[in-house]
Short mmCIF file of C-alpha atoms and ligand atoms in Angstrom, two decimals:
data_model
loop_
_atom_site.label_atom_id
_atom_site.label_comp_id
_atom_site.label_asym_id
_atom_site.label_seq_id
_atom_site.Cartn_x
_atom_site.Cartn_y
_atom_site.Cartn_z
CA MET V 1 20.46 -52.11 28.54
CA THR V 2 21.30 -48.44 28.72
CA ASP V 3 20.27 -45.54 26.48
CA ARG V 4 23.59 -43.77 27.09
CA PRO V 5 25.10 -42.71 23.71
CA PRO V 6 28.34 -44.44 22.69
CA THR V 7 31.53 -43.35 24.43
CA THR V 8 33.59 -40.84 22.44
CA THR V 9 36.85 -42.29 21.17
CA THR V 10 40.04 -41.03 19.60
CA ASP V 11 40.35 -41.81 15.90
CA ALA V 12 42.29 -44.90 16.99
CA GLY V 13 39.13 -46.11 18.78
CA ILE V 14 40.42 -45.53 22.32
CA PRO V 15 37.69 -44.37 24.75
CA ALA V 16 38.04 -40.68 25.68
CA ALA V 17 37.67 -39.37 29.27
CA SER V 18 36.37 -35.86 28.49
CA ASP V 19 34.94 -33.94 25.55
CA GLU V 20 35.38 -30.65 27.38
CA HIS V 21 38.57 -30.50 29.38
CA SER V 22 42.19 -30.63 28.25
CA LEU V 23 44.72 -32.52 30.33
CA THR V 24 46.38 -30.02 32.71
CA VAL V 25 48.63 -29.95 35.79
CA GLY V 26 45.93 -29.16 38.33
CA PRO V 27 42.70 -27.45 37.21
CA ASP V 28 44.55 -24.17 36.50
CA GLY V 29 47.83 -25.63 35.28
CA PRO V 30 49.46 -25.77 31.84
CA ILE V 31 48.21 -28.15 29.14
CA LEU V 32 50.31 -31.29 28.70
CA LEU V 33 51.83 -32.30 25.36
CA GLN V 34 50.84 -35.84 26.21
CA ASP V 35 47.14 -34.93 25.73
CA HIS V 36 47.02 -37.00 22.58
CA TYR V 37 43.25 -36.65 22.31
CA LEU V 38 43.41 -32.82 22.27
CA ILE V 39 46.36 -32.75 19.86
CA GLN V 40 44.65 -35.17 17.49
CA LYS V 41 41.53 -32.96 17.47
CA MET V 42 43.49 -29.77 16.79
CA ALA V 43 45.76 -31.32 14.17
CA GLN V 44 42.88 -32.98 12.34
CA PHE V 45 40.91 -29.71 12.37
CA ASN V 46 43.82 -27.91 10.70
CA ARG V 47 43.71 -30.49 7.92
CA GLU V 48 39.94 -30.58 7.31
CA ARG V 49 40.04 -28.83 3.94
CA VAL V 50 41.34 -30.32 0.73
CA PRO V 51 42.19 -27.77 -1.97
CA GLU V 52 38.97 -26.58 -3.55
CA ARG V 53 38.44 -27.31 -7.22
CA VAL V 54 40.10 -24.61 -9.34
CA VAL V 55 36.92 -24.58 -11.44
CA HIS V 56 33.44 -25.79 -10.45
CA ALA V 57 34.32 -25.30 -6.76
CA LYS V 58 30.82 -24.41 -5.50
CA GLY V 59 28.33 -27.20 -5.97
CA GLY V 60 25.99 -29.79 -4.62
CA GLY V 61 25.00 -33.31 -5.50
CA ALA V 62 22.53 -36.12 -5.13
CA HIS V 63 22.21 -39.86 -5.67
CA GLY V 64 19.73 -41.48 -8.01
CA TYR V 65 19.46 -43.81 -10.94
CA PHE V 66 19.37 -43.96 -14.71
CA GLU V 67 16.93 -46.27 -16.45
CA ALA V 68 17.49 -47.01 -20.12
CA SER V 69 14.59 -47.40 -22.54
CA GLY V 70 16.65 -49.73 -24.74
CA GLU V 71 16.49 -47.64 -27.94
CA ALA V 72 20.17 -46.75 -27.58
CA SER V 73 21.22 -50.40 -28.02
CA GLN V 74 20.93 -50.06 -31.81
CA TRP V 75 23.88 -47.63 -31.62
CA CYS V 76 25.76 -48.64 -28.46
CA LYS V 77 26.62 -51.95 -26.83
CA ALA V 78 27.25 -50.46 -23.36
CA GLY V 79 25.33 -52.67 -20.92
CA PHE V 80 23.78 -49.80 -18.96
CA LEU V 81 21.96 -48.61 -22.12
CA ALA V 82 20.13 -51.94 -22.60
CA LYS V 83 16.36 -52.00 -22.14
CA ALA V 84 15.11 -51.57 -18.56
CA VAL V 85 18.59 -51.69 -17.02
CA ARG V 86 18.66 -49.45 -13.95
CA THR V 87 22.06 -48.02 -12.99
CA PRO V 88 22.92 -46.13 -9.78
CA VAL V 89 24.09 -42.57 -10.45
CA PHE V 90 25.67 -39.73 -8.52
CA ALA V 91 25.14 -36.21 -9.92
CA ARG V 92 26.95 -32.97 -9.08
CA PHE V 93 25.83 -29.47 -10.08
CA SER V 94 28.07 -26.42 -9.80
CA THR V 95 28.94 -22.94 -10.94
CA VAL V 96 32.21 -22.60 -12.87
CA ALA V 97 34.11 -19.52 -11.77
CA GLY V 98 33.08 -18.90 -8.15
CA GLU V 99 34.98 -20.23 -5.17
CA LEU V 100 33.54 -22.46 -2.43
CA GLY V 101 31.06 -20.28 -0.57
CA SER V 102 30.27 -18.04 -3.55
CA ALA V 103 26.65 -17.38 -4.54
CA ASP V 104 24.77 -20.02 -6.50
CA THR V 105 22.67 -17.75 -8.70
CA VAL V 106 25.38 -15.70 -10.45
CA ARG V 107 25.58 -15.54 -14.25
CA ASP V 108 27.76 -18.50 -15.18
CA PRO V 109 27.43 -21.88 -16.92
CA ARG V 110 26.48 -24.72 -14.56
CA GLY V 111 28.32 -28.02 -14.29
CA PHE V 112 26.16 -31.13 -14.78
CA ALA V 113 28.44 -34.04 -13.87
CA LEU V 114 27.21 -37.64 -13.72
CA LYS V 115 28.81 -40.82 -12.49
CA PHE V 116 27.06 -44.01 -13.63
CA TYR V 117 28.05 -47.00 -11.46
CA THR V 118 27.62 -49.57 -14.24
CA ALA V 119 28.22 -53.31 -14.13
CA GLN V 120 31.16 -52.68 -16.50
CA GLY V 121 32.77 -50.02 -14.31
CA ASN V 122 32.22 -46.32 -13.81
CA TYR V 123 31.04 -44.18 -16.69
CA ASP V 124 31.44 -40.42 -16.10
CA LEU V 125 29.85 -37.66 -18.14
CA VAL V 126 31.19 -34.24 -17.19
CA GLY V 127 28.58 -32.05 -18.86
CA ASN V 128 27.28 -28.52 -18.50
CA ASN V 129 23.87 -26.87 -18.76
CA THR V 130 25.00 -25.48 -22.10
CA PRO V 131 25.58 -27.46 -25.31
CA ILE V 132 28.71 -25.48 -26.22
CA PHE V 133 31.80 -23.90 -24.67
CA PHE V 134 33.91 -20.72 -24.87
CA ILE V 135 36.96 -22.26 -26.53
CA ARG V 136 37.80 -25.25 -28.69
CA ASP V 137 41.44 -25.98 -27.84
CA PRO V 138 42.66 -26.94 -24.33
CA GLN V 139 45.79 -24.84 -24.91
CA LYS V 140 43.61 -21.82 -24.00
CA PHE V 141 41.79 -23.31 -21.00
CA SER V 142 43.92 -22.03 -18.10
CA ASP V 143 44.15 -18.59 -19.75
CA PHE V 144 40.40 -18.51 -20.19
CA ILE V 145 39.77 -19.44 -16.55
CA HIS V 146 42.36 -16.93 -15.30
CA SER V 147 40.52 -14.19 -17.22
CA GLN V 148 37.25 -15.10 -15.47
CA LYS V 149 38.76 -15.33 -11.97
CA ARG V 150 40.79 -12.72 -10.05
CA ARG V 151 43.40 -10.13 -10.99
CA ALA V 152 46.93 -10.51 -9.67
CA ASP V 153 47.09 -7.01 -8.16
CA THR V 154 43.70 -6.31 -6.57
CA HIS V 155 42.52 -9.93 -6.25
CA LEU V 156 39.23 -8.70 -7.73
CA ARG V 157 37.26 -10.18 -10.58
CA ASP V 158 37.38 -7.84 -13.53
CA HIS V 159 34.96 -7.50 -16.45
CA ASP V 160 37.64 -5.74 -18.51
CA MET V 161 39.74 -8.89 -18.27
CA GLN V 162 36.78 -11.13 -19.12
CA TRP V 163 35.79 -9.14 -22.22
CA ASP V 164 39.41 -8.74 -23.26
CA PHE V 165 39.75 -12.52 -23.46
CA TRP V 166 36.34 -13.05 -25.07
CA THR V 167 36.77 -10.40 -27.76
CA LEU V 168 40.25 -11.67 -28.60
CA SER V 169 38.79 -15.21 -28.82
CA PRO V 170 35.96 -14.97 -31.38
CA GLU V 171 35.16 -18.67 -30.95
CA SER V 172 33.64 -17.62 -27.59
CA ALA V 173 30.79 -15.68 -29.29
CA HIS V 174 28.27 -18.53 -29.29
CA GLN V 175 28.79 -19.38 -25.62
CA VAL V 176 28.86 -15.73 -24.51
CA THR V 177 25.58 -15.06 -26.37
CA TRP V 178 24.08 -18.07 -24.63
CA LEU V 179 25.49 -16.99 -21.23
CA MET V 180 24.15 -13.44 -21.51
CA GLY V 181 20.67 -14.81 -22.26
CA ASP V 182 18.14 -16.06 -19.74
CA ARG V 183 19.82 -19.45 -19.37
CA GLY V 184 22.90 -17.83 -17.87
CA THR V 185 20.91 -17.52 -14.62
CA PRO V 186 18.96 -20.77 -14.09
CA ARG V 187 16.26 -20.69 -11.40
CA THR V 188 17.43 -23.93 -9.79
CA TRP V 189 19.56 -26.95 -10.65
CA ARG V 190 16.30 -28.86 -11.13
CA HIS V 191 15.20 -26.48 -13.88
CA LEU V 192 18.15 -26.75 -16.24
CA ASN V 193 19.11 -29.13 -19.02
CA GLY V 194 22.40 -31.01 -19.04
CA TYR V 195 24.38 -31.48 -22.24
CA SER V 196 27.45 -33.59 -22.92
CA SER V 197 28.50 -30.66 -25.13
CA HIS V 198 31.31 -32.88 -26.38
CA THR V 199 30.83 -35.38 -29.16
CA TYR V 200 31.53 -39.00 -28.20
CA GLN V 201 31.78 -42.20 -30.19
CA TRP V 202 29.35 -45.08 -29.73
CA VAL V 203 29.91 -48.60 -31.07
CA ASN V 204 27.14 -51.21 -31.32
CA ASP V 205 27.24 -54.99 -31.06
CA GLY V 206 27.85 -55.25 -34.79
CA GLY V 207 30.91 -52.99 -34.60
CA GLU V 208 29.16 -50.05 -36.33
CA ARG V 209 30.42 -46.65 -35.19
CA PHE V 210 28.42 -43.44 -34.55
CA TRP V 211 29.17 -39.94 -33.29
CA VAL V 212 26.77 -38.83 -30.54
CA LYS V 213 25.81 -35.92 -28.30
CA TYR V 214 23.85 -36.27 -25.04
CA HIS V 215 20.92 -33.99 -24.06
CA PHE V 216 19.41 -34.43 -20.57
CA LYS V 217 16.19 -32.41 -20.72
CA THR V 218 14.71 -31.43 -17.40
CA ASP V 219 11.25 -32.89 -16.70
CA GLN V 220 10.64 -29.90 -14.42
CA GLY V 221 10.81 -27.54 -17.44
CA VAL V 222 13.54 -24.97 -18.05
CA GLU V 223 13.10 -22.00 -15.71
CA CYS V 224 15.43 -19.04 -15.32
CA PHE V 225 15.82 -16.01 -13.10
CA THR V 226 16.01 -12.56 -14.65
CA ASP V 227 19.25 -10.76 -13.91
CA PRO V 228 17.72 -8.67 -11.07
CA GLU V 229 16.09 -11.77 -9.57
CA ALA V 230 19.37 -13.70 -9.68
CA LYS V 231 21.22 -10.82 -8.02
CA ALA V 232 18.56 -10.44 -5.33
CA MET V 233 18.71 -14.16 -4.59
CA ALA V 234 22.52 -14.08 -4.42
CA ALA V 235 22.17 -11.55 -1.61
CA GLU V 236 19.24 -13.23 0.13
CA ASP V 237 20.45 -16.83 0.01
CA PRO V 238 23.84 -17.53 -1.59
CA ASP V 239 23.18 -21.27 -1.18
CA PHE V 240 19.79 -21.16 -2.88
CA HIS V 241 20.48 -23.87 -5.46
CA LEU V 242 22.07 -26.19 -2.92
CA ARG V 243 19.13 -25.70 -0.57
CA ASP V 244 16.53 -26.11 -3.31
CA LEU V 245 17.90 -29.48 -4.47
CA HIS V 246 18.23 -30.77 -0.92
CA ASP V 247 14.74 -29.65 0.10
CA ALA V 248 13.07 -31.00 -3.04
CA ILE V 249 14.59 -34.45 -2.50
CA ALA V 250 13.93 -34.35 1.24
CA HIS V 251 10.25 -33.67 0.43
CA HIS V 252 10.20 -36.52 -2.10
CA LYS V 253 9.87 -34.16 -5.09
CA PHE V 254 12.50 -36.13 -6.99
CA PRO V 255 13.88 -34.19 -9.95
CA SER V 256 14.25 -36.07 -13.21
CA TRP V 257 15.62 -35.62 -16.69
CA THR V 258 14.90 -37.46 -19.95
CA LEU V 259 18.00 -38.38 -21.93
CA TYR V 260 17.88 -37.75 -25.66
CA MET V 261 20.70 -38.42 -28.12
CA GLN V 262 21.76 -36.88 -31.38
CA VAL V 263 23.32 -39.60 -33.53
CA MET V 264 25.51 -38.99 -36.59
CA GLY V 265 26.69 -41.76 -38.90
CA PHE V 266 30.44 -42.26 -38.61
CA GLU V 267 31.13 -41.34 -42.25
CA GLU V 268 28.89 -38.25 -42.20
CA ALA V 269 31.31 -36.32 -39.97
CA ALA V 270 33.80 -35.66 -42.75
CA ASP V 271 31.38 -33.65 -44.90
CA TYR V 272 29.03 -32.22 -42.28
CA ARG V 273 28.48 -28.48 -42.75
CA PHE V 274 29.90 -27.74 -39.28
CA ASN V 275 32.92 -29.42 -37.74
CA PRO V 276 31.04 -31.93 -35.54
CA PHE V 277 33.93 -32.05 -33.06
CA ASP V 278 34.09 -28.29 -32.48
CA LEU V 279 32.92 -27.63 -28.92
CA THR V 280 31.74 -24.11 -29.84
CA LYS V 281 29.08 -25.53 -32.20
CA VAL V 282 25.83 -27.44 -31.79
CA TRP V 283 24.43 -29.90 -34.28
CA PRO V 284 21.18 -28.15 -35.26
CA HIS V 285 18.16 -30.27 -34.32
CA GLY V 286 16.94 -30.00 -37.92
CA ASP V 287 20.05 -31.91 -39.06
CA TYR V 288 20.22 -34.39 -36.19
CA PRO V 289 16.93 -34.92 -34.29
CA LEU V 290 16.78 -36.05 -30.68
CA HIS V 291 16.14 -39.72 -29.84
CA ARG V 292 14.83 -40.58 -26.38
CA VAL V 293 16.97 -43.28 -24.71
CA GLY V 294 16.41 -43.14 -20.96
CA HIS V 295 15.51 -41.39 -17.78
CA LEU V 296 17.56 -39.96 -14.89
CA VAL V 297 16.03 -39.56 -11.42
CA LEU V 298 17.68 -38.08 -8.31
CA ASP V 299 16.03 -39.48 -5.21
CA ALA V 300 18.52 -39.40 -2.32
CA ASN V 301 20.48 -36.61 -0.66
CA PRO V 302 24.08 -37.14 0.38
CA GLU V 303 24.48 -38.00 4.04
CA ASP V 304 27.91 -36.40 4.27
CA TYR V 305 28.77 -33.48 2.02
CA PHE V 306 32.54 -33.80 2.20
CA THR V 307 32.93 -37.50 1.48
CA GLU V 308 30.19 -37.67 -1.15
CA VAL V 309 30.24 -34.28 -2.92
CA GLU V 310 33.59 -32.66 -2.19
CA GLN V 311 35.50 -35.89 -2.81
CA ALA V 312 33.42 -36.98 -5.83
CA ALA V 313 35.90 -37.26 -8.69
CA PHE V 314 34.43 -37.19 -12.21
CA GLU V 315 36.63 -37.80 -15.22
CA PRO V 316 35.47 -37.97 -18.83
CA SER V 317 38.16 -40.57 -19.45
CA ASN V 318 36.03 -43.08 -17.50
CA MET V 319 34.25 -44.73 -20.42
CA VAL V 320 32.79 -48.24 -20.53
CA PRO V 321 33.03 -50.67 -23.46
CA GLY V 322 30.99 -49.34 -26.40
CA ILE V 323 31.79 -45.69 -25.66
CA GLY V 324 34.85 -43.76 -26.78
CA PRO V 325 36.15 -40.26 -27.33
CA SER V 326 35.98 -38.21 -30.52
CA PRO V 327 38.55 -35.91 -32.12
CA ASP V 328 37.13 -33.01 -30.03
CA LYS V 329 40.38 -31.42 -28.78
CA MET V 330 38.78 -30.04 -25.61
CA LEU V 331 37.52 -33.50 -24.69
CA LEU V 332 40.94 -35.03 -25.24
CA GLY V 333 42.52 -32.30 -23.09
CA ARG V 334 40.00 -32.99 -20.32
CA PHE V 335 41.02 -36.67 -20.37
CA PHE V 336 44.31 -35.57 -18.81
CA SER V 337 43.24 -32.61 -16.70
CA TYR V 338 40.44 -34.25 -14.69
CA PRO V 339 42.25 -37.28 -13.23
CA ASP V 340 45.33 -35.11 -12.77
CA ALA V 341 43.28 -32.63 -10.71
CA HIS V 342 41.93 -35.46 -8.54
CA ARG V 343 45.39 -36.90 -7.85
CA TYR V 344 46.56 -33.47 -6.73
CA ARG V 345 43.43 -32.50 -4.83
CA ILE V 346 42.41 -35.69 -3.01
CA GLY V 347 45.32 -38.04 -3.52
CA ALA V 348 46.71 -40.77 -5.71
CA ASN V 349 44.19 -43.35 -4.49
CA TYR V 350 41.05 -41.23 -4.93
CA LEU V 351 39.38 -44.08 -6.81
CA GLU V 352 39.34 -46.14 -3.62
CA LEU V 353 37.08 -43.64 -1.84
CA PRO V 354 33.52 -44.98 -1.50
CA ILE V 355 31.93 -42.29 -3.73
CA ASN V 356 34.36 -43.05 -6.56
CA ARG V 357 34.66 -46.81 -6.15
CA PRO V 358 33.22 -48.85 -9.05
CA LEU V 359 30.67 -51.63 -8.51
CA PRO V 360 32.72 -54.43 -10.13
CA SER V 361 35.88 -55.66 -8.44
CA VAL V 362 39.07 -53.92 -9.54
CA HIS V 363 41.78 -56.21 -10.96
CA SER V 364 44.57 -53.80 -11.86
CA TYR V 365 48.30 -54.00 -11.25
CA ASN V 366 48.43 -50.48 -9.78
CA ARG V 367 49.44 -50.45 -6.13
CA ASP V 368 50.69 -48.56 -3.09
CA GLY V 369 50.77 -44.75 -2.86
CA THR V 370 49.42 -42.39 -0.22
CA MET V 371 46.34 -43.60 1.65
CA ARG V 372 46.11 -46.97 -0.08
CA TYR V 373 43.40 -49.09 1.58
CA ALA V 374 44.16 -52.45 -0.01
CA ASN V 375 46.53 -53.80 -2.62
CA PRO V 376 45.91 -56.45 -5.24
CA PRO V 377 47.46 -59.80 -4.27
CA ASP V 378 50.43 -61.42 -5.99
CA PRO V 379 51.41 -61.62 -8.78
CA VAL V 380 52.20 -57.89 -8.89
CA TYR V 381 53.10 -57.74 -12.60
CA ALA V 382 51.83 -58.75 -16.03
CA PRO V 383 52.45 -60.88 -17.97
CA ASN V 384 52.83 -63.59 -15.34
CA SER V 385 52.60 -67.35 -15.08
CA PHE V 386 50.64 -67.41 -11.83
CA GLY V 387 47.04 -66.78 -12.81
CA GLY V 388 46.97 -62.98 -12.43
CA PRO V 389 44.32 -61.00 -14.31
CA THR V 390 44.77 -60.80 -18.08
CA ALA V 391 43.38 -58.19 -20.48
CA ASP V 392 40.71 -59.03 -23.06
CA PRO V 393 41.85 -58.01 -26.59
CA SER V 394 38.25 -58.13 -27.84
CA LEU V 395 37.68 -54.91 -25.86
CA ALA V 396 39.77 -52.76 -28.26
CA GLU V 397 38.96 -49.07 -27.78
CA PRO V 398 36.71 -47.24 -30.27
CA SER V 399 38.93 -45.59 -32.86
CA TRP V 400 39.12 -43.43 -35.97
CA GLY V 401 41.76 -43.06 -38.64
CA VAL V 402 44.29 -40.23 -38.57
CA ALA V 403 47.16 -39.16 -40.82
CA GLY V 404 49.15 -35.97 -41.26
CA GLU V 405 52.10 -33.91 -40.17
CA ILE V 406 52.45 -33.03 -36.48
CA VAL V 407 51.41 -29.36 -36.32
CA ARG V 408 50.01 -26.66 -34.04
CA ALA V 409 47.05 -25.49 -36.11
CA ALA V 410 43.30 -24.88 -36.08
CA SER V 411 41.14 -27.80 -37.23
CA THR V 412 40.32 -27.84 -40.93
CA PRO V 413 37.16 -25.73 -41.35
CA HIS V 414 33.95 -27.30 -42.62
CA GLY V 415 31.66 -25.61 -45.17
CA GLU V 416 29.68 -23.32 -42.85
CA ASP V 417 32.15 -22.97 -39.99
CA ASP V 418 32.26 -19.44 -38.68
CA ASP V 419 32.59 -18.26 -35.08
CA PHE V 420 29.49 -16.06 -35.21
CA VAL V 421 26.96 -17.94 -37.31
CA GLN V 422 25.40 -20.12 -34.59
CA ALA V 423 25.44 -17.27 -32.08
CA GLY V 424 23.51 -15.22 -34.63
CA ASN V 425 21.06 -18.08 -35.18
CA LEU V 426 20.39 -18.24 -31.44
CA TRP V 427 19.65 -14.51 -31.35
CA ARG V 428 17.61 -14.40 -34.57
CA SER V 429 15.72 -17.72 -34.56
CA VAL V 430 15.43 -18.97 -30.98
CA LEU V 431 14.96 -15.95 -28.70
CA ASP V 432 11.68 -14.04 -28.63
CA ASP V 433 11.50 -10.25 -28.33
CA GLY V 434 11.51 -10.30 -24.52
CA ALA V 435 14.51 -12.64 -24.37
CA ARG V 436 16.38 -10.44 -26.88
CA ARG V 437 15.71 -7.33 -24.82
CA ARG V 438 16.93 -9.03 -21.64
CA LEU V 439 20.05 -10.26 -23.44
CA VAL V 440 20.89 -6.72 -24.60
CA ASP V 441 20.32 -5.37 -21.08
CA ASN V 442 22.48 -8.12 -19.56
CA VAL V 443 25.31 -7.43 -22.00
CA VAL V 444 25.13 -3.69 -21.41
CA GLY V 445 24.96 -4.15 -17.63
CA HIS V 446 28.06 -6.32 -17.81
CA LEU V 447 29.94 -3.92 -20.11
CA ARG V 448 29.11 -0.97 -17.87
CA SER V 449 30.79 -2.65 -14.90
CA GLY V 450 34.38 -1.77 -15.53
CA VAL V 451 34.93 -2.42 -19.25
CA SER V 452 37.09 0.30 -20.82
CA GLU V 453 38.73 1.05 -24.17
CA PRO V 454 40.08 -0.61 -26.22
CA VAL V 455 38.12 -3.63 -24.96
CA LEU V 456 34.78 -1.80 -25.06
CA GLY V 457 35.16 -0.94 -28.76
CA ARG V 458 36.05 -4.53 -29.55
CA ALA V 459 33.02 -5.73 -27.56
CA LEU V 460 30.68 -3.60 -29.71
CA GLU V 461 32.24 -5.03 -32.85
CA TYR V 462 31.90 -8.55 -31.40
CA TRP V 463 28.13 -8.08 -30.99
CA ARG V 464 27.82 -6.53 -34.47
CA ARG V 465 29.44 -9.67 -35.84
CA VAL V 466 26.95 -11.89 -33.97
CA ASP V 467 24.14 -9.89 -35.57
CA ALA V 468 24.06 -6.36 -36.99
CA ARG V 469 20.81 -5.48 -35.20
CA LEU V 470 22.03 -6.92 -31.90
CA GLY V 471 25.24 -4.88 -32.22
CA ALA V 472 23.22 -1.75 -32.90
CA GLU V 473 20.93 -2.42 -29.92
CA VAL V 474 23.88 -2.97 -27.58
CA ALA V 475 25.58 0.24 -28.80
CA LYS V 476 22.37 2.26 -28.55
CA THR V 477 21.52 0.99 -25.07
CA LEU V 478 25.06 1.55 -23.86
CA GLU V 479 25.07 5.06 -25.30
CA GLY V 480 21.60 5.79 -23.88
CA GLY V 481 22.78 4.76 -20.46
CA ARG V 482 25.78 7.00 -20.76
CA LEU V 483 23.61 9.94 -21.83
CA ARG V 484 21.16 9.32 -19.03
CA ALA V 485 24.03 9.12 -16.59
CA LEU V 486 25.34 12.45 -17.90
CA GLU V 487 21.92 14.08 -17.55
CA VAL V 488 21.74 13.01 -13.93
P1 LIG U 1 16.07 -25.32 -32.79
O1 LIG U 1 15.04 -24.27 -32.99
O2 LIG U 1 15.75 -26.70 -33.26
O3 LIG U 1 16.45 -25.44 -31.25
C1 LIG U 1 16.67 -24.32 -30.50
C2 LIG U 1 16.96 -24.79 -29.10
O4 LIG U 1 17.43 -23.70 -28.37
C3 LIG U 1 15.75 -25.25 -28.30
O5 LIG U 1 15.41 -26.55 -28.61
C4 LIG U 1 16.27 -25.11 -26.90
O6 LIG U 1 17.09 -26.23 -26.56
C5 LIG U 1 17.24 -23.97 -27.01
N1 LIG U 1 16.80 -22.73 -26.38
C6 LIG U 1 15.57 -22.23 -26.22
N2 LIG U 1 15.63 -21.05 -25.57
C7 LIG U 1 16.94 -20.82 -25.34
C8 LIG U 1 17.65 -19.77 -24.69
N3 LIG U 1 17.02 -18.73 -24.17
N4 LIG U 1 18.98 -19.85 -24.63
C9 LIG U 1 19.64 -20.90 -25.15
N5 LIG U 1 19.03 -21.93 -25.77
C10 LIG U 1 17.69 -21.87 -25.85
O7 LIG U 1 17.38 -24.75 -33.44
P2 LIG U 1 18.79 -25.38 -33.76
O8 LIG U 1 18.97 -26.76 -33.29
O9 LIG U 1 19.01 -25.10 -35.21
O10 LIG U 1 19.74 -24.43 -32.90
C11 LIG U 1 19.64 -23.01 -33.01
C12 LIG U 1 20.37 -22.44 -31.83
O11 LIG U 1 19.72 -22.92 -30.65
C13 LIG U 1 21.81 -22.93 -31.72
O12 LIG U 1 22.70 -22.12 -32.42
C14 LIG U 1 22.06 -22.91 -30.24
O13 LIG U 1 22.51 -21.63 -29.85
C15 LIG U 1 20.69 -23.13 -29.62
N6 LIG U 1 20.58 -24.50 -29.06
C16 LIG U 1 20.70 -25.57 -29.89
C17 LIG U 1 20.79 -26.82 -29.35
C18 LIG U 1 21.10 -27.98 -30.22
O14 LIG U 1 21.64 -28.97 -29.69
N7 LIG U 1 20.76 -27.96 -31.49
C19 LIG U 1 20.65 -27.06 -27.90
C20 LIG U 1 20.42 -25.85 -27.13
C21 LIG U 1 20.44 -24.63 -27.72
P3 LIG U 1 16.67 -27.34 -25.52
O15 LIG U 1 15.51 -27.99 -26.18
O16 LIG U 1 17.86 -28.20 -25.44
O17 LIG U 1 16.31 -26.64 -24.28
#
C-alpha cells in the first residue's frame, strides 16, 4: 500500500510525466508541438466557459427534496403531489439583469427555479420571488431585457432606457411598484418567497380541471435589505447571497419553504374580475385563499458549480401528467425560449447531463447530435413492428377550448382589468408608512440617476396613475432633492 495520490492523466486517461514542465528540446529549448498533454490543457482551458445565460446569469443552487402533504391530490393526479411522497429537487436562485460576477444584492427580481426529479419524469417550475412580471406578451421580452441591460454606444446600463421602456409599457406598473419596494432587495435567497407567477392547469384523477398558482413561502421569514444596506453589501461582498446559502447548508441550517396553492375552478376563469392568465396580476388572497400542499427543503450544496449549477437547464415545458399550461401568453412563450436557450448554450443533448437527467429511463426516438452519450437501440422509428416504445393515448395533455380569428391583439379585458389598480392596492393596502417612505425614496433615487425629459415627466405621471398620493410624494421628494442640490 502507498499513500501517494493517484497519477495525473491526460483526459484520455494516459499517465502524465510532469505537472510542471513542458516538453522541450533540452531544458532551455523550444516547446514541442507533440506535447499533447500541454496542448490539451491549454485548449481545454480556452473552452472552459459556455455562454452565460442572457438573463438570470448570476446565481447559485442547492439540492434538496419536496415532500407532499397529500392535500393537492384532490386537484392534481401528479404522483409527486400524493401524500408523503418525497421527491429529490434541485433549486437555483439568481438575479435577472446582472452578468456572471455581478453583485447579488442589487435591486432586481430573483429567479426561483426548481427541478423536481419525479418518478414520472422531470417537472420544472421556473418561478421568481415576485408573483407578477413586467410584461404580459412574449413579443416584448427581448426589448424589455435590452432596456434593462447595456446601451449599444457606451456599454453602460442606463436608467433613462429602463424608465423609457417602463413608462411606455403601463402593464409594468405593478411589478415596478413591487420592485421599488423592500422586496426588490432581499436579504438572502433563504429569506424570500418563490412564486410560480404563471397560472398552470391541474387535472385530478377524475378528470376535473383547475387553474392554479404556486406560492413557496419561506420558513425563515421574509427579510429584506434597505437600499443603502443592499448597496453596501454589493461593495463589501458581491457574492453575499451565494455565500449565505452555501454556508447555511454547510452548517446544517437547511432552508425550507412551505408550498401553498391558489386554486380556481376551471369555469370560474371566464368571469373572474381580473384576467387570471395575465402575468401582471395576482389573484387576491381574499378571492382565492392559499392551501398548504407540501414542503421544500434544501439540504445539500453542489459539489461542482459548473456541472450542477451552470449547466442546470430548467424549462417550464417540462410538465408531468396531471399538470399543463394555461393561456398565459408569457408562459407559452417561455415554453419555446427556455429549451431553445439550453440547446444553444450547452448543446443539443443537454438533457443527458447528470443534473438534467430524469430518474425514469428515457424511451424516445430522438438520437445523435453533438456530445451524445448513448442512443436508444433499434428500432429507430415509430410506428414499428419490432417492439419499440409506444405512446399511451390515455396521457392526453390538459387542454382548454379555443375559437376565433388569428390576430395580433391584447387579451380581452376582464371587468376590473387595469394596469394600475393592483399596483395601487399594493401601495395603499399592503405597505405600512415606513415601507411607503422607502419606496418613494427608492423611486426618487433611481430617477435621479440619469433619467431625463421626456422620460422623467412620464415617470411622474406613471406614479400618479398608481396612486395620486404616491405620485405627489415622488414629485415632491424629487423636487426637494433638486432644491437642496441647488442650495448646496
Ligand atoms: P393581501 O393583503 O391578502 O396580501 C398581501 C400580500 O402582499 C401579503 O400576503 C404578502 O404576500 C405581500 N406583501 C407583504 N409585504 C409586501 C411588500 N413589501 N412587497 C410586496 N408584497 C408584499 O392582499 P391581496 O391578495 O389582495 O393583494 C394585494 C397586493 O399584495 C397585490 O396587488 C400584490 O401587489 C401584493 N401581493 C399579493 C399576492 C397574492 O398572490 N395575492 C402575493 C404577493 C404580493 P406573501 O404572503 O406572499 O409574502
